[in-house]
PDB file of C-alpha atoms in Angstrom:
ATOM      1  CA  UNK I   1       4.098  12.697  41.674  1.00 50.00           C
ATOM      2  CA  UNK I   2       6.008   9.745  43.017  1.00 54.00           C
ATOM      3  CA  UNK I   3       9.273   8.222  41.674  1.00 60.00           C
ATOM      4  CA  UNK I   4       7.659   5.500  40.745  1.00 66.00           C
ATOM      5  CA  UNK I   5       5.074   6.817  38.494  1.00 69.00           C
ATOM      6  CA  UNK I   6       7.619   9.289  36.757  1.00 61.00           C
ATOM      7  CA  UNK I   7      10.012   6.385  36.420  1.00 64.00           C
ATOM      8  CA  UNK I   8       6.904   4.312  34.888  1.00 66.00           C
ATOM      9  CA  UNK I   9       6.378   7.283  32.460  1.00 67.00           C
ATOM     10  CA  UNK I  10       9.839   7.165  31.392  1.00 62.00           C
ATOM     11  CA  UNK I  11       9.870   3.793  30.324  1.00 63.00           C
ATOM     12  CA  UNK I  12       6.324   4.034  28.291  1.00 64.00           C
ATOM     13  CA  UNK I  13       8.215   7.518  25.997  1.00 62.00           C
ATOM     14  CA  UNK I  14      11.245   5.077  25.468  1.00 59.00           C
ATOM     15  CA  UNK I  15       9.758   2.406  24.328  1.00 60.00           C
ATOM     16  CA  UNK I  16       6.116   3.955  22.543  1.00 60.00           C
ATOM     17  CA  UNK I  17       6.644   5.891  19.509  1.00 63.00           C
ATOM     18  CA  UNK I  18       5.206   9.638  20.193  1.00 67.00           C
ATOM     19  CA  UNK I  19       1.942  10.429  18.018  1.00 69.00           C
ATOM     20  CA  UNK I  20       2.737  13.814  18.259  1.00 72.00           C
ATOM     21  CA  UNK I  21       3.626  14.288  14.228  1.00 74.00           C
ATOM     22  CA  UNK I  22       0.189  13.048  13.137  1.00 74.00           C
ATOM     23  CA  UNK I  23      -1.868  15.064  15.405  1.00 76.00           C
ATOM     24  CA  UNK I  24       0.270  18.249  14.159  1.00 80.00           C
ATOM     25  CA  UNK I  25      -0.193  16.995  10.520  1.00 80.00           C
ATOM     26  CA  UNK I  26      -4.201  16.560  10.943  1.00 80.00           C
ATOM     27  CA  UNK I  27      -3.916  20.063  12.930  1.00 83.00           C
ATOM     28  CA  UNK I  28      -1.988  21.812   9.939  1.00 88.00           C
ATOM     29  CA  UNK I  29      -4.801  20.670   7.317  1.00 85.00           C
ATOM     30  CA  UNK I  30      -7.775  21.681   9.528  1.00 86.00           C
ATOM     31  CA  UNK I  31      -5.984  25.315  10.197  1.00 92.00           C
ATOM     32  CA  UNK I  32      -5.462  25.401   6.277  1.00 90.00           C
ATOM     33  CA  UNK I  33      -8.948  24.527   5.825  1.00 86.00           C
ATOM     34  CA  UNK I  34     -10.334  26.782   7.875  1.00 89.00           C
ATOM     35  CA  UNK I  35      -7.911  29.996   7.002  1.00 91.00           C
ATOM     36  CA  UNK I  36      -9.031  29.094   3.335  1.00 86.00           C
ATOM     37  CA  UNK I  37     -12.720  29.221   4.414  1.00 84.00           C
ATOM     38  CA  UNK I  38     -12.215  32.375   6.418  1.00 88.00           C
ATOM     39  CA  UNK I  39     -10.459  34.367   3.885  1.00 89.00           C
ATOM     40  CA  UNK I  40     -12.809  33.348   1.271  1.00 85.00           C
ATOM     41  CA  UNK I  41     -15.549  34.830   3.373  1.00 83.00           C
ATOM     42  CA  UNK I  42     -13.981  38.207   4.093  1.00 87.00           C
ATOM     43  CA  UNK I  43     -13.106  38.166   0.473  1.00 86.00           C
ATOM     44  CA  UNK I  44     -16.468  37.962  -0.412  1.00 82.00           C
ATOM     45  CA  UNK I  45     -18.076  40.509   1.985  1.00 85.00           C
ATOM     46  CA  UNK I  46     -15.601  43.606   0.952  1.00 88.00           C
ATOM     47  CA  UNK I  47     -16.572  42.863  -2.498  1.00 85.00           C
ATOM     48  CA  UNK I  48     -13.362  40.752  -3.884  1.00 87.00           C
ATOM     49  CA  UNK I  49     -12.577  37.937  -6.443  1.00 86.00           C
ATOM     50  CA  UNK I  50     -12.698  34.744  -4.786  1.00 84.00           C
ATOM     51  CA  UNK I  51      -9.052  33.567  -4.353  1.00 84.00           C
ATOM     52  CA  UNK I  52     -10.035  29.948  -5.433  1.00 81.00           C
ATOM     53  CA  UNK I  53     -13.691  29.219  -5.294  1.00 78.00           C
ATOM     54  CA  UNK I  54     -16.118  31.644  -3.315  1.00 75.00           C
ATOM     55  CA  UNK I  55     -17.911  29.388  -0.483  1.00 72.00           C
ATOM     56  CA  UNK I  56     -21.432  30.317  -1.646  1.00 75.00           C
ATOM     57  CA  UNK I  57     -21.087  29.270  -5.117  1.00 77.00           C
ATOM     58  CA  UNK I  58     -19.600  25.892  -3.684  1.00 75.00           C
ATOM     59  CA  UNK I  59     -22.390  25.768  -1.487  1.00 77.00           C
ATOM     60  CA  UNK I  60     -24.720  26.112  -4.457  1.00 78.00           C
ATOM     61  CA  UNK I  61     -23.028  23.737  -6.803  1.00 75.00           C
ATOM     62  CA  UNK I  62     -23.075  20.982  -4.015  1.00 75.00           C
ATOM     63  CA  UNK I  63     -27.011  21.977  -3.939  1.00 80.00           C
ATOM     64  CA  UNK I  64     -26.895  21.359  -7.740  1.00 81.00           C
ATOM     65  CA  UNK I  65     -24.663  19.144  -8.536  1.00 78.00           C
ATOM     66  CA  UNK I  66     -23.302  18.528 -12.359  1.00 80.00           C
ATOM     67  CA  UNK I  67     -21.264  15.630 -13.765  1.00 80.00           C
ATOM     68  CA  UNK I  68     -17.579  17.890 -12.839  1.00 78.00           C
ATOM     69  CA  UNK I  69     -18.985  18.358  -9.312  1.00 76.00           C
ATOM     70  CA  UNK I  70     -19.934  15.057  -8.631  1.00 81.00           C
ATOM     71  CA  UNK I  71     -16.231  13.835 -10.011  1.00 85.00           C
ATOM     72  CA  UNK I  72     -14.219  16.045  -7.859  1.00 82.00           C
ATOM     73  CA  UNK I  73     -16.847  15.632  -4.326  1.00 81.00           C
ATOM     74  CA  UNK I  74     -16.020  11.692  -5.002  1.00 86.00           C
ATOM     75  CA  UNK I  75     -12.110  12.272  -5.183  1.00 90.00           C
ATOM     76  CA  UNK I  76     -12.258  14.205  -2.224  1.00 87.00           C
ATOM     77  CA  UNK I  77     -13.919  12.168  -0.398  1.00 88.00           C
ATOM     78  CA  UNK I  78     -12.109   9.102  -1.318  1.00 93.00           C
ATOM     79  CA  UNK I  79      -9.099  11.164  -0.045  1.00 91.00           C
ATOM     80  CA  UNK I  80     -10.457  12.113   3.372  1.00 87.00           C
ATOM     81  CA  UNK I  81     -11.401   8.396   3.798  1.00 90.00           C
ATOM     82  CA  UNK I  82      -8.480   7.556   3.350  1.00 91.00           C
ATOM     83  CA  UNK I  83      -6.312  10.198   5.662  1.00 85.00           C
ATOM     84  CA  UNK I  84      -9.514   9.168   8.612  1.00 83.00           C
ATOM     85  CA  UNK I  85      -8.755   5.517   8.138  1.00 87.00           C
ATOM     86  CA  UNK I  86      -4.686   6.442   8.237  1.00 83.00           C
ATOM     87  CA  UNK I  87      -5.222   8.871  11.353  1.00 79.00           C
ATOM     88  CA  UNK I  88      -7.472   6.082  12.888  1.00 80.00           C
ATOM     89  CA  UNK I  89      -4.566   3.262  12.790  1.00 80.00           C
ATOM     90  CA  UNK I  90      -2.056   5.600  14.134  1.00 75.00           C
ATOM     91  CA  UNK I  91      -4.641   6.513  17.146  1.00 72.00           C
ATOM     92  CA  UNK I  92      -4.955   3.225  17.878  1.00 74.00           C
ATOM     93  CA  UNK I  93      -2.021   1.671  17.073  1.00 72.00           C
ATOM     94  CA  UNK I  94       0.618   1.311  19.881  1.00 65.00           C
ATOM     95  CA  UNK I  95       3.530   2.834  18.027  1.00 62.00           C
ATOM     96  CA  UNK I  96       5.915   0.654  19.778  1.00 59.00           C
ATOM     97  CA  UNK I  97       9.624   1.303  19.275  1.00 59.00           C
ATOM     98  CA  UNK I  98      12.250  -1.532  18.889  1.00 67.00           C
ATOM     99  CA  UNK I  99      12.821  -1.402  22.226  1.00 64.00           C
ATOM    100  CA  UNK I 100      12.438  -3.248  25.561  1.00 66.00           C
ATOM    101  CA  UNK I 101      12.826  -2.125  29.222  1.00 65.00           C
ATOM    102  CA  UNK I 102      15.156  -4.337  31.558  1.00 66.00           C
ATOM    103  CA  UNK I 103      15.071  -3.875  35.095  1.00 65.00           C
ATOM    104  CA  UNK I 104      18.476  -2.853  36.681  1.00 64.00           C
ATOM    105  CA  UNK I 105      19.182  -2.504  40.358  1.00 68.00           C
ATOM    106  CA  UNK I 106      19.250   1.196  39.726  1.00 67.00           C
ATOM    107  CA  UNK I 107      16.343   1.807  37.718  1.00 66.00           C
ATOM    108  CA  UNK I 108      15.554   0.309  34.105  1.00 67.00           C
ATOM    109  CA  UNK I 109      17.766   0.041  31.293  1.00 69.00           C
ATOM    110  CA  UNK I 110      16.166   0.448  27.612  1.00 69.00           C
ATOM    111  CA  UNK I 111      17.899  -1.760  25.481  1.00 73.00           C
ATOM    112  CA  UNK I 112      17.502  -1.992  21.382  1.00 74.00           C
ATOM    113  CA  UNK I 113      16.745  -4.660  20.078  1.00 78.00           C
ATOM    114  CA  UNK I 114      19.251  -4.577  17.462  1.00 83.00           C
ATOM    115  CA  UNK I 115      21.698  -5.134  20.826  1.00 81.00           C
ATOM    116  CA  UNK I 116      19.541  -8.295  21.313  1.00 81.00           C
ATOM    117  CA  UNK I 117      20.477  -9.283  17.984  1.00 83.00           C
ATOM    118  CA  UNK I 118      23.879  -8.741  17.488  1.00 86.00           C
ATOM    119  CA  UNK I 119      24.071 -10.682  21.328  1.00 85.00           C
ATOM    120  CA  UNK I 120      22.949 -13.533  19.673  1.00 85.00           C
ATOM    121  CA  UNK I 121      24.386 -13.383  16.578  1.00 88.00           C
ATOM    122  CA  UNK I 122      27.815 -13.460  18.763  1.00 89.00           C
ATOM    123  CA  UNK I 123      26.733 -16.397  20.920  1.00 87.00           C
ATOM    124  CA  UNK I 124      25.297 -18.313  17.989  1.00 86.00           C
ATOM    125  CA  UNK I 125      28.489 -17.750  16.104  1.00 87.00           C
ATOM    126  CA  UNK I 126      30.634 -18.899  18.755  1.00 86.00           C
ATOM    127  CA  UNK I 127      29.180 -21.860  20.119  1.00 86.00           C
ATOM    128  CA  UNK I 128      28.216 -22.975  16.001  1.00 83.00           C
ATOM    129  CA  UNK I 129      32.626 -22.256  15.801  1.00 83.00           C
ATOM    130  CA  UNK I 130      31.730 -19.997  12.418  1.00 84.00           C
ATOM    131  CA  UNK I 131      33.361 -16.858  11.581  1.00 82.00           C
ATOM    132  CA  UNK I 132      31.633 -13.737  12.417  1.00 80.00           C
ATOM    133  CA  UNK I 133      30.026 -12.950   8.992  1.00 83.00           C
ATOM    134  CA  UNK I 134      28.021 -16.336   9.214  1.00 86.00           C
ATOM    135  CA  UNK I 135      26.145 -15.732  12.206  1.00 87.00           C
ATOM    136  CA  UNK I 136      22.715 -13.402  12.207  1.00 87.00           C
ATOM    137  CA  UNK I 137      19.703 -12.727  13.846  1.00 87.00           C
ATOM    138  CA  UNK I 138      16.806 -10.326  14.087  1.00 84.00           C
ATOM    139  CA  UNK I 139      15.426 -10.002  17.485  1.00 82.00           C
ATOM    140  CA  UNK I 140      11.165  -8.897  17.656  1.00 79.00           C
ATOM    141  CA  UNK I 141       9.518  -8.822  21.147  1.00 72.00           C
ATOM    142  CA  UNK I 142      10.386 -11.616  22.683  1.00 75.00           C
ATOM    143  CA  UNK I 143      11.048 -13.677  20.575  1.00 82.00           C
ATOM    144  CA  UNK I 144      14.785 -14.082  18.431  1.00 85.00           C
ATOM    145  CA  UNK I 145      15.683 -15.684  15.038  1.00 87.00           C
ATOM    146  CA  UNK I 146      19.018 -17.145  14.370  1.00 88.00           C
ATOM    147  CA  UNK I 147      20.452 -18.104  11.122  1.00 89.00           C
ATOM    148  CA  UNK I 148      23.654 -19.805  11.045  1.00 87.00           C
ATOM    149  CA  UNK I 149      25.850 -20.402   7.519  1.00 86.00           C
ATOM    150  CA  UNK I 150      28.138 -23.402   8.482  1.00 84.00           C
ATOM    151  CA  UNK I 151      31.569 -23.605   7.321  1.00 83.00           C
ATOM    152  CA  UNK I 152      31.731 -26.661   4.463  1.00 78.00           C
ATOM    153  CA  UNK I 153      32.121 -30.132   6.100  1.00 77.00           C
ATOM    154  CA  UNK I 154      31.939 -29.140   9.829  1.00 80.00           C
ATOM    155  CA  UNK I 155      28.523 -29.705  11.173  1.00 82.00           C
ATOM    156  CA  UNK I 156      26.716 -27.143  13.360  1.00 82.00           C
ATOM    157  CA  UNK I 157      24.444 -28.760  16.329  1.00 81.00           C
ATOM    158  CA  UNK I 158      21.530 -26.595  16.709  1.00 83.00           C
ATOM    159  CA  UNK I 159      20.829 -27.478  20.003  1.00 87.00           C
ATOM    160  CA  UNK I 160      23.899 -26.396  21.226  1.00 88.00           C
ATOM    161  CA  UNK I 161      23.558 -23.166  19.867  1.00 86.00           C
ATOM    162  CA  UNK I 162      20.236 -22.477  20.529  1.00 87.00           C
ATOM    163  CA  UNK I 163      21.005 -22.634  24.226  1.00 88.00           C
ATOM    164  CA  UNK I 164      24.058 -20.884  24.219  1.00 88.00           C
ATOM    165  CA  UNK I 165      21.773 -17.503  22.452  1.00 87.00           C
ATOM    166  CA  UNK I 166      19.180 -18.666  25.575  1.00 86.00           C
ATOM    167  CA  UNK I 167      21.971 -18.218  28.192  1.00 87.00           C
ATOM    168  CA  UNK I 168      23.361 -15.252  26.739  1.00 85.00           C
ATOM    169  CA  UNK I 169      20.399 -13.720  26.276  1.00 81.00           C
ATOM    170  CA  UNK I 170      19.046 -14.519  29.938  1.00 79.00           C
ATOM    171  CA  UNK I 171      21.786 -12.747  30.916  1.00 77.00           C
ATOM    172  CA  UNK I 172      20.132  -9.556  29.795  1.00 74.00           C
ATOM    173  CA  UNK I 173      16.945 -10.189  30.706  1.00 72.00           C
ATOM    174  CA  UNK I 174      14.946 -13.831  30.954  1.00 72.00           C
ATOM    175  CA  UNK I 175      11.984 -12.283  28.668  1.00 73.00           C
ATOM    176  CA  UNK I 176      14.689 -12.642  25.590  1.00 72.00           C
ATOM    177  CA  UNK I 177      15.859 -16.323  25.809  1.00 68.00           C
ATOM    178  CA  UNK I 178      12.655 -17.748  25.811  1.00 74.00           C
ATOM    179  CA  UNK I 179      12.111 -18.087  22.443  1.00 81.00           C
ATOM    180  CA  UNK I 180      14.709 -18.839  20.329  1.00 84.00           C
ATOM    181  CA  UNK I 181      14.638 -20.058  16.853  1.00 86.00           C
ATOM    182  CA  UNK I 182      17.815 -21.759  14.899  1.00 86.00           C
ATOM    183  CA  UNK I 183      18.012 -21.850  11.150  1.00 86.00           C
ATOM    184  CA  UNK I 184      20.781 -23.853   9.652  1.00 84.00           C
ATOM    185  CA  UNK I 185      21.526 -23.283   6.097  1.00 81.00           C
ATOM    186  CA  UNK I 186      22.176 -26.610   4.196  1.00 78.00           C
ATOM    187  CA  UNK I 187      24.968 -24.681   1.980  1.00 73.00           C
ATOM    188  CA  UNK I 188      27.959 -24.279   3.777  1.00 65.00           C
ATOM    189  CA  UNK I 189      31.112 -21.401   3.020  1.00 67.00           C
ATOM    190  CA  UNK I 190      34.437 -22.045   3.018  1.00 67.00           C
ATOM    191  CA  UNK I 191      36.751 -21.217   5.697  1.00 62.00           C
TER     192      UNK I 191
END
């Protein structure tokens, strides 16, 4: 395997959430299943009690089907529709982390994007002049909202601080400074 592929398949597991937990999940309720099904067999060969309901006389009563049976098939069933359609999204889902791959001279880097955010939340804060606590953002993909609370009577040009999050962000990688957003809320604080 080449170092290029491995280092490929590094980045995917850093950045893709693993599907491993649902497939063990389904996997635990089909072994249950069938161990019930199993032991409810042997149970009935050597004679026994059924431990909850003997397979045959299931079998039967799904043949025959009464007003109790009919209830508890349609719960069931509503049930396992439910746990397909949920096992369904997560196979086909991407399960992405909040994460993003930045090439470095020496590999890639995998950077959260909560370090994204708080990047801009610095840069926005500092070119908007606002103390630290009035300066957020949330950083999704590619793209990064910034909310700025000004201090009362000194204006904040948005402009200005949209392209100092662009710069600083472009620093990291160019994929993050290309779309920025700027929110400036019409209440102020005081200093």
């Amino acid at each position: 395997m080449s170092n290029g592929s491995v280092e490929r398949r590094i980045r995917r597991r850093s950045v893709h959430r693993s599907r491993s937990t649902a497939v063990a999940v389904a996997l635990v309720v089909l072994a249950l299943v069938a161990a019930w099904v199993g032991t409810e067999s042997v149970l009935r060969a050597v004679g026994r009690p059924p431990l909850v309901a003997d397979p045959q006389t299931a079998v039967d009563a799904a043949l025959r089907p009464d007003a109790a049976f009919i209830t508890i098939a349609e719960v069931i069933a509503v049930v396992l529709v439910v746990l397909g359609v949920v096992l369904i999204v997560l196979a086909l889902k991407p399960g992405r982390q909040h994460r993003s791959v930045v090439e470095h001279e020496h590999g890639a880097v995998v950077i959260d994007t909560r370090i994204v955010a708080s990047t801009a939340a610095n840069a926005a804060g500092t070119a908007a002049g606002v103390p630290e606590g009035n300066a957020s953002a949330t950083a999704r993909g590619r793209r990064t909202d910034v909310r700025i609370v000004p201090v009362t009577g000194i204006p904040v040009d948005e402009q200005l601080v949209r392209d100092a999050v662009r710069e600083r962000l472009s620093g990291l990688d160019e994929r993050f400074g290309q779309n920025v957003r700027v929110r400036v809320e019409e209440k102020g604080t005081l200093a």
